[in-house]
Amino acid sequence: MCEKAVSVIRSFQWCLLLRVMFVCALLILGHAGCGGGERAGVAGKDALKDVFLVENDTQTLKLWSARKVQVDVLVHIDTSDGMRMFAASSEQDLRNAGEHLKRGNTAIVDQLAPSLKGGGFVNLGFRAEFFKRVVWVIPSNQPATSQPIEVFKTFLMTRRGFPESVLKDLRPSGSHIVGTLTGLPITITRLEDMEIGEGESIILDIDLAYFVGLRAQDPSYQTGTRSLLKFAEALRGKGLHTRMVTINLCTQSGLCPMDIRFFGRVMRDAFTKPSYLREPVFEKWSKMMVAEDSLVALRYEPAIAVYEELVEKYTRDPGLWFALAVARGFAERGIESRQALLEAYALDGAYLNGFFQLARVLAVGDKIEAGTAVLETPDLTKVIPAVEMDFQRGVFYLNAKRPYDAITYFNRVAQIRPKDFALQTAIYRAHKLAENEQGMLTTLEKLRRMDEDRVRRDMPWVYKELGRMYEEATLYKNAMEVYQEYLRLVPGDTSAPDIEKKVAEWKSYYE
């Protein structure tokens, strides 16, 4: 073969090789973007692959690490920021943890889990370079900047425990709050105002507590399939190039009620099968909305009929079985409600909490017989210790406004758990409902002895209440002491001038 021909063939081979390499590079980039995981798609428009249901934030962090995801933005939709201030002495540990997570070593998360209970998984995700900045979407029907920035900073200090020094960088910008929080670049906004840069890839992290927050701050907000689909539609309208979705069900911790656990499955279907969102909406969802409308209208039998039709077709959906249990319970069909709950529990062990939650809701609704049938499900005693069952019975009767029955069960528990702070708080509520002043006084004094730091931090009203009771018992020196502590903790209370006047008068007697 002549030399010229060989040269031509070699040139052709190099061109072909370069083309193959270029195409492969495009495929790799298109599939994984910056880092691992499936190809990014627009949430609500494209069928996403990496959509996961989790029970808590540590599971979320594990998934980010296992998938070695790398994106531009974490869109964190939650009532909480998911961050925390770590001690300066932990800096090296945090750096090491970030490196482990970046390499996909998820075992490090189990070691860190105890320190992440108050937040921090977002910080570690940032350290591992899973994302470059955070957009925190808060549950609000008003722009994040509708109130002065100082109001929001006060919230972060009092409710989230951040020192004022780390909040100085936060500032209003249009309808957003921007700056840094615990060293992370952050934008704080509501869903309607959220803006993501064109072409930016994201992790979409949704906590069901967000919907609890919406309900808490807007009495007109009705949780259910209809409002959830509106949420999904709003996300679709944002054109979010999403590489991964994590949905925190947050029900096992008790932060979210069991009646919204089904939101997770609905959202997963909406992201993996976006055609379900198009009109006419997925038949299953449309029937769920019909049943929910009947429940809101207190038309329980029609709701039961629809849910029974749904569970027959979608037998393995625990959320539908739980909804059927709720409808049957309010129709005062307690035994049948119990049966539906057992079906939900068999499919998803987290619905064990559903027995207690539904019983309490029925007690509040004066459906005592149905609530008792649910609470006394024989299967519960096989998996729940006797002391915990007594505690749940006490809570049930407290919700049913039968304080003496509640106190009877709580006292049984106190014999085994004498230093249980939450239990003593429940006992106080029962004594207050029974208008038993001596019982209230004794319990509040016990709470102070058990954990005075916690009382100061979370329950400063205890000092005001103790002051009132001491004052009525003419124990003025005791009253002066606790009133002074209350004024120190809550200086802006509207009753402060009156309390200060009393304290000044008593001081003249005792000092």
Coordinates of C-alpha atoms in Angstrom, one line a residue, residues 103-396:
R103 CA -16.4 9.0 48.1
G104 CA -19.7 7.3 48.8
N105 CA -18.8 6.0 52.3
T106 CA -22.4 6.1 53.7
A107 CA -21.3 4.3 56.9
I108 CA -20.1 7.7 58.2
V109 CA -23.7 8.9 58.4
D110 CA -24.5 6.3 61.1
Q111 CA -21.7 7.6 63.2
L112 CA -22.9 11.2 62.8
A113 CA -26.6 10.4 63.2
P114 CA -26.8 11.5 66.9
S115 CA -25.4 14.9 66.2
L116 CA -27.7 15.5 63.2
K117 CA -31.0 15.3 65.2
G118 CA -31.1 19.1 65.5
G119 CA -30.1 19.7 61.9
G120 CA -26.9 19.6 60.0
F121 CA -27.4 17.2 57.1
V122 CA -27.5 20.2 54.7
N123 CA -24.1 21.4 56.0
L124 CA -22.6 18.0 55.5
G125 CA -24.1 17.8 52.0
F126 CA -22.4 21.1 51.2
R127 CA -19.1 19.9 52.6
A128 CA -19.3 16.8 50.4
E129 CA -19.8 19.2 47.4
F130 CA -23.2 17.6 46.5
F131 CA -24.4 21.2 45.8
K132 CA -23.0 24.7 45.7
R133 CA -25.8 26.7 47.2
V134 CA -29.1 26.2 49.0
V135 CA -32.6 27.5 48.2
W136 CA -34.8 27.1 51.3
V137 CA -38.4 27.2 50.3
I138 CA -40.5 28.1 53.4
P139 CA -44.3 27.4 53.9
S140 CA -45.7 30.9 53.6
N141 CA -48.6 32.7 51.7
Q142 CA -46.6 35.9 51.8
P143 CA -43.2 36.7 50.3
A144 CA -40.2 36.0 52.6
T145 CA -39.6 39.8 52.8
S146 CA -43.2 40.8 53.7
Q147 CA -41.9 41.5 57.2
P148 CA -38.8 43.2 58.4
I149 CA -35.7 41.1 58.2
E150 CA -35.3 41.4 61.9
V151 CA -38.5 39.4 62.4
F152 CA -37.1 36.5 60.5
K153 CA -33.7 36.7 62.3
T154 CA -35.5 36.6 65.6
F155 CA -37.3 33.5 64.5
L156 CA -34.0 31.8 63.6
M157 CA -32.5 32.8 67.0
T158 CA -35.5 31.8 69.2
R159 CA -36.8 28.7 67.3
R160 CA -33.6 27.4 65.6
G161 CA -31.0 28.4 68.1
F162 CA -28.7 30.4 65.8
P163 CA -26.6 33.1 67.4
E164 CA -27.2 36.6 66.2
S165 CA -23.6 36.8 64.9
V166 CA -24.1 34.3 62.1
L167 CA -27.3 36.0 60.8
K168 CA -25.7 39.4 60.1
D169 CA -25.1 38.6 56.4
L170 CA -28.8 37.8 55.7
R171 CA -30.5 40.6 53.9
P172 CA -33.7 41.2 51.8
S173 CA -33.4 41.1 48.0
G174 CA -36.7 41.6 46.2
S175 CA -39.0 38.9 47.4
H176 CA -36.1 36.8 48.8
I177 CA -33.8 36.8 51.7
V178 CA -30.2 36.1 50.6
G179 CA -26.8 35.8 52.2
T180 CA -25.1 33.0 54.1
L181 CA -26.2 30.8 57.0
T182 CA -23.7 28.6 58.9
G183 CA -21.3 29.4 56.0
L184 CA -23.6 28.2 53.2
P185 CA -24.8 30.5 50.4
I186 CA -28.6 30.6 50.8
T187 CA -31.7 32.0 49.3
I188 CA -34.8 32.0 51.5
T189 CA -38.1 32.2 49.6
R190 CA -41.6 30.9 49.2
L191 CA -42.5 28.5 46.4
E192 CA -44.4 31.2 44.3
D193 CA -41.3 33.5 44.3
M194 CA -38.6 30.8 43.8
E195 CA -36.2 31.4 40.9
I196 CA -33.5 29.0 39.7
G197 CA -31.0 30.0 37.1
E198 CA -31.5 28.7 33.6
G199 CA -29.5 25.5 33.2
E200 CA -28.8 25.1 36.9
S201 CA -29.1 21.5 38.0
I202 CA -30.8 20.7 41.3
I203 CA -31.5 18.2 44.0
L204 CA -35.1 18.6 45.0
D205 CA -35.5 17.8 48.7
I206 CA -39.1 17.9 50.0
D207 CA -40.1 17.3 53.7
L208 CA -43.8 16.6 54.4
A209 CA -43.5 19.0 57.4
Y210 CA -43.7 21.8 54.8
F211 CA -47.4 20.9 54.3
V212 CA -48.0 20.9 58.1
G213 CA -46.4 24.3 58.1
L214 CA -48.7 25.6 55.4
R215 CA -51.7 24.4 57.4
A216 CA -50.4 26.0 60.6
Q217 CA -49.9 29.4 59.1
D218 CA -53.0 29.5 56.8
P219 CA -56.3 28.2 58.3
S220 CA -57.9 28.2 54.9
Y221 CA -55.3 25.7 53.5
Q222 CA -56.8 22.2 53.2
T223 CA -54.3 19.4 53.1
G224 CA -55.2 16.6 50.7
T225 CA -54.7 15.3 47.2
R226 CA -56.1 18.4 45.5
S227 CA -53.7 20.8 47.2
L228 CA -50.8 18.4 46.8
L229 CA -51.4 18.3 43.0
K230 CA -51.5 22.1 42.9
F231 CA -48.1 22.0 44.6
A232 CA -46.8 19.6 42.0
E233 CA -48.2 21.8 39.2
A234 CA -46.4 24.8 40.8
L235 CA -43.1 22.9 40.8
R236 CA -43.6 21.9 37.2
G237 CA -44.1 25.5 36.3
K238 CA -40.6 26.4 37.7
G239 CA -38.8 24.3 35.0
L240 CA -36.5 22.7 37.6
H241 CA -33.7 20.6 35.9
T242 CA -33.8 17.9 38.6
R243 CA -31.2 15.2 38.9
M244 CA -32.6 13.7 42.1
V245 CA -35.6 13.9 44.4
T246 CA -35.8 13.0 48.0
I247 CA -39.1 13.1 49.9
N248 CA -38.9 12.9 53.7
L249 CA -42.1 11.3 55.0
C250 CA -41.2 12.5 58.6
T251 CA -44.0 10.5 60.2
Q252 CA -42.0 7.9 62.2
S253 CA -40.6 10.8 64.3
G254 CA -44.0 12.2 65.0
L255 CA -43.3 15.5 63.3
C256 CA -45.9 14.8 60.6
P257 CA -49.3 13.2 61.1
M258 CA -50.0 9.8 59.5
D259 CA -52.8 11.2 57.3
I260 CA -50.3 12.9 55.0
R261 CA -47.9 10.0 54.7
F262 CA -49.6 9.1 51.4
F263 CA -48.3 12.4 50.0
G264 CA -45.0 10.7 49.4
R265 CA -46.3 8.1 47.1
V266 CA -48.4 10.6 45.2
M267 CA -45.4 12.9 44.6
R268 CA -43.2 10.0 43.6
D269 CA -45.8 9.0 41.0
A270 CA -46.1 12.6 39.8
F271 CA -42.3 12.9 39.2
T272 CA -41.8 9.4 37.7
K273 CA -45.0 9.4 35.7
P274 CA -45.7 13.1 34.8
S275 CA -48.5 12.1 32.4
Y276 CA -50.6 11.5 35.5
L277 CA -50.7 15.2 36.1
R278 CA -52.1 16.0 32.7
E279 CA -55.9 16.4 32.2
P280 CA -57.8 14.3 32.8
V281 CA -55.9 13.7 36.0
F282 CA -55.0 10.1 37.0
E283 CA -58.3 8.3 37.9
K284 CA -57.0 7.1 41.2
W285 CA -56.2 10.7 42.3
S286 CA -59.5 12.0 41.1
K287 CA -61.4 9.5 43.2
M288 CA -59.2 10.3 46.2
M289 CA -60.3 13.9 45.8
V290 CA -63.9 12.9 45.7
A291 CA -63.5 10.9 48.9
E292 CA -61.7 13.7 50.6
D293 CA -64.4 16.2 49.7
S294 CA -66.9 13.9 51.3
L295 CA -64.9 13.6 54.5
V296 CA -64.6 17.4 54.7
A297 CA -68.3 17.7 54.3
L298 CA -68.8 15.1 57.1
R299 CA -70.4 12.7 54.6
Y300 CA -68.6 9.6 55.9
E301 CA -70.5 6.8 54.2
P302 CA -70.0 8.1 50.6
A303 CA -66.3 8.5 51.5
I304 CA -66.1 4.9 52.8
A305 CA -67.7 3.7 49.5
V306 CA -65.1 5.4 47.4
Y307 CA -62.2 4.3 49.6
E308 CA -63.5 0.7 49.6
E309 CA -63.5 0.8 45.8
L310 CA -60.0 2.2 45.7
V311 CA -58.5 -0.4 48.1
E312 CA -60.1 -3.2 46.1
K313 CA -58.2 -1.9 43.0
Y314 CA -55.0 -0.6 44.7
T315 CA -54.7 -3.3 47.4
R316 CA -51.1 -2.6 48.2
D317 CA -51.4 1.2 48.9
P318 CA -51.3 1.6 52.7
G319 CA -52.3 5.3 52.5
L320 CA -55.7 4.3 51.0
W321 CA -56.2 1.7 53.8
F322 CA -55.4 4.4 56.4
A323 CA -57.8 6.8 54.8
L324 CA -60.5 4.1 54.8
A325 CA -59.8 3.6 58.5
V326 CA -60.3 7.3 59.2
A327 CA -63.6 7.4 57.3
R328 CA -64.9 4.3 59.1
G329 CA -63.8 5.7 62.5
F330 CA -65.7 8.9 62.1
A331 CA -68.7 6.9 60.9
E332 CA -68.4 5.2 64.3
R333 CA -67.5 1.9 62.8
G334 CA -64.7 1.2 65.2
I335 CA -64.0 -2.5 64.6
E336 CA -64.0 -2.0 60.8
S337 CA -61.7 1.0 61.2
R338 CA -59.4 -1.3 63.2
Q339 CA -59.4 -3.8 60.4
A340 CA -58.4 -1.2 57.8
L341 CA -55.6 0.0 60.0
L342 CA -54.3 -3.5 60.3
E343 CA -54.1 -3.7 56.5
A344 CA -52.2 -0.4 56.3
Y345 CA -49.8 -1.6 59.1
A346 CA -49.2 -5.0 57.3
L347 CA -48.1 -3.0 54.2
D348 CA -46.1 -0.3 55.9
G349 CA -44.9 -0.8 59.5
A350 CA -44.8 3.0 60.0
Y351 CA -48.6 2.9 60.3
L352 CA -48.3 1.4 63.8
N353 CA -48.4 5.1 64.9
G354 CA -51.6 5.4 63.0
F355 CA -53.5 3.5 65.6
F356 CA -52.7 6.0 68.3
Q357 CA -53.0 9.1 66.1
L358 CA -56.5 8.0 64.8
A359 CA -57.6 7.1 68.3
R360 CA -56.7 10.6 69.6
V361 CA -58.4 12.3 66.7
L362 CA -61.5 10.3 67.3
A363 CA -61.4 11.2 71.0
V364 CA -61.2 14.9 70.1
G365 CA -64.2 14.4 67.8
D366 CA -66.2 12.8 70.6
K367 CA -66.1 9.4 68.9
I368 CA -65.1 7.7 72.1
E369 CA -66.4 4.2 71.4
A370 CA -64.8 4.1 67.9
G371 CA -61.5 5.5 69.3
T372 CA -61.5 2.9 72.1
A373 CA -62.0 0.1 69.6
V374 CA -59.0 1.4 67.6
L375 CA -56.8 1.9 70.7
E376 CA -57.6 -1.5 72.1
T377 CA -56.7 -3.4 69.0
P378 CA -55.5 -6.8 70.4
D379 CA -52.5 -6.9 68.0
L380 CA -51.0 -3.8 69.6
T381 CA -50.3 -5.5 72.8
K382 CA -48.1 -8.0 70.9
V383 CA -45.7 -5.3 69.8
I384 CA -46.2 -2.4 72.2
P385 CA -44.9 -2.6 75.8
A386 CA -47.6 -2.4 78.5
V387 CA -46.2 0.9 79.9
E388 CA -46.4 2.5 76.5
M389 CA -50.0 1.3 76.0
D390 CA -50.9 2.9 79.4
F391 CA -49.3 6.2 78.3
Q392 CA -51.3 6.1 75.0
R393 CA -54.5 5.4 77.0
G394 CA -53.7 8.4 79.1
V395 CA -53.2 10.6 76.1
F396 CA -56.5 9.2 74.6

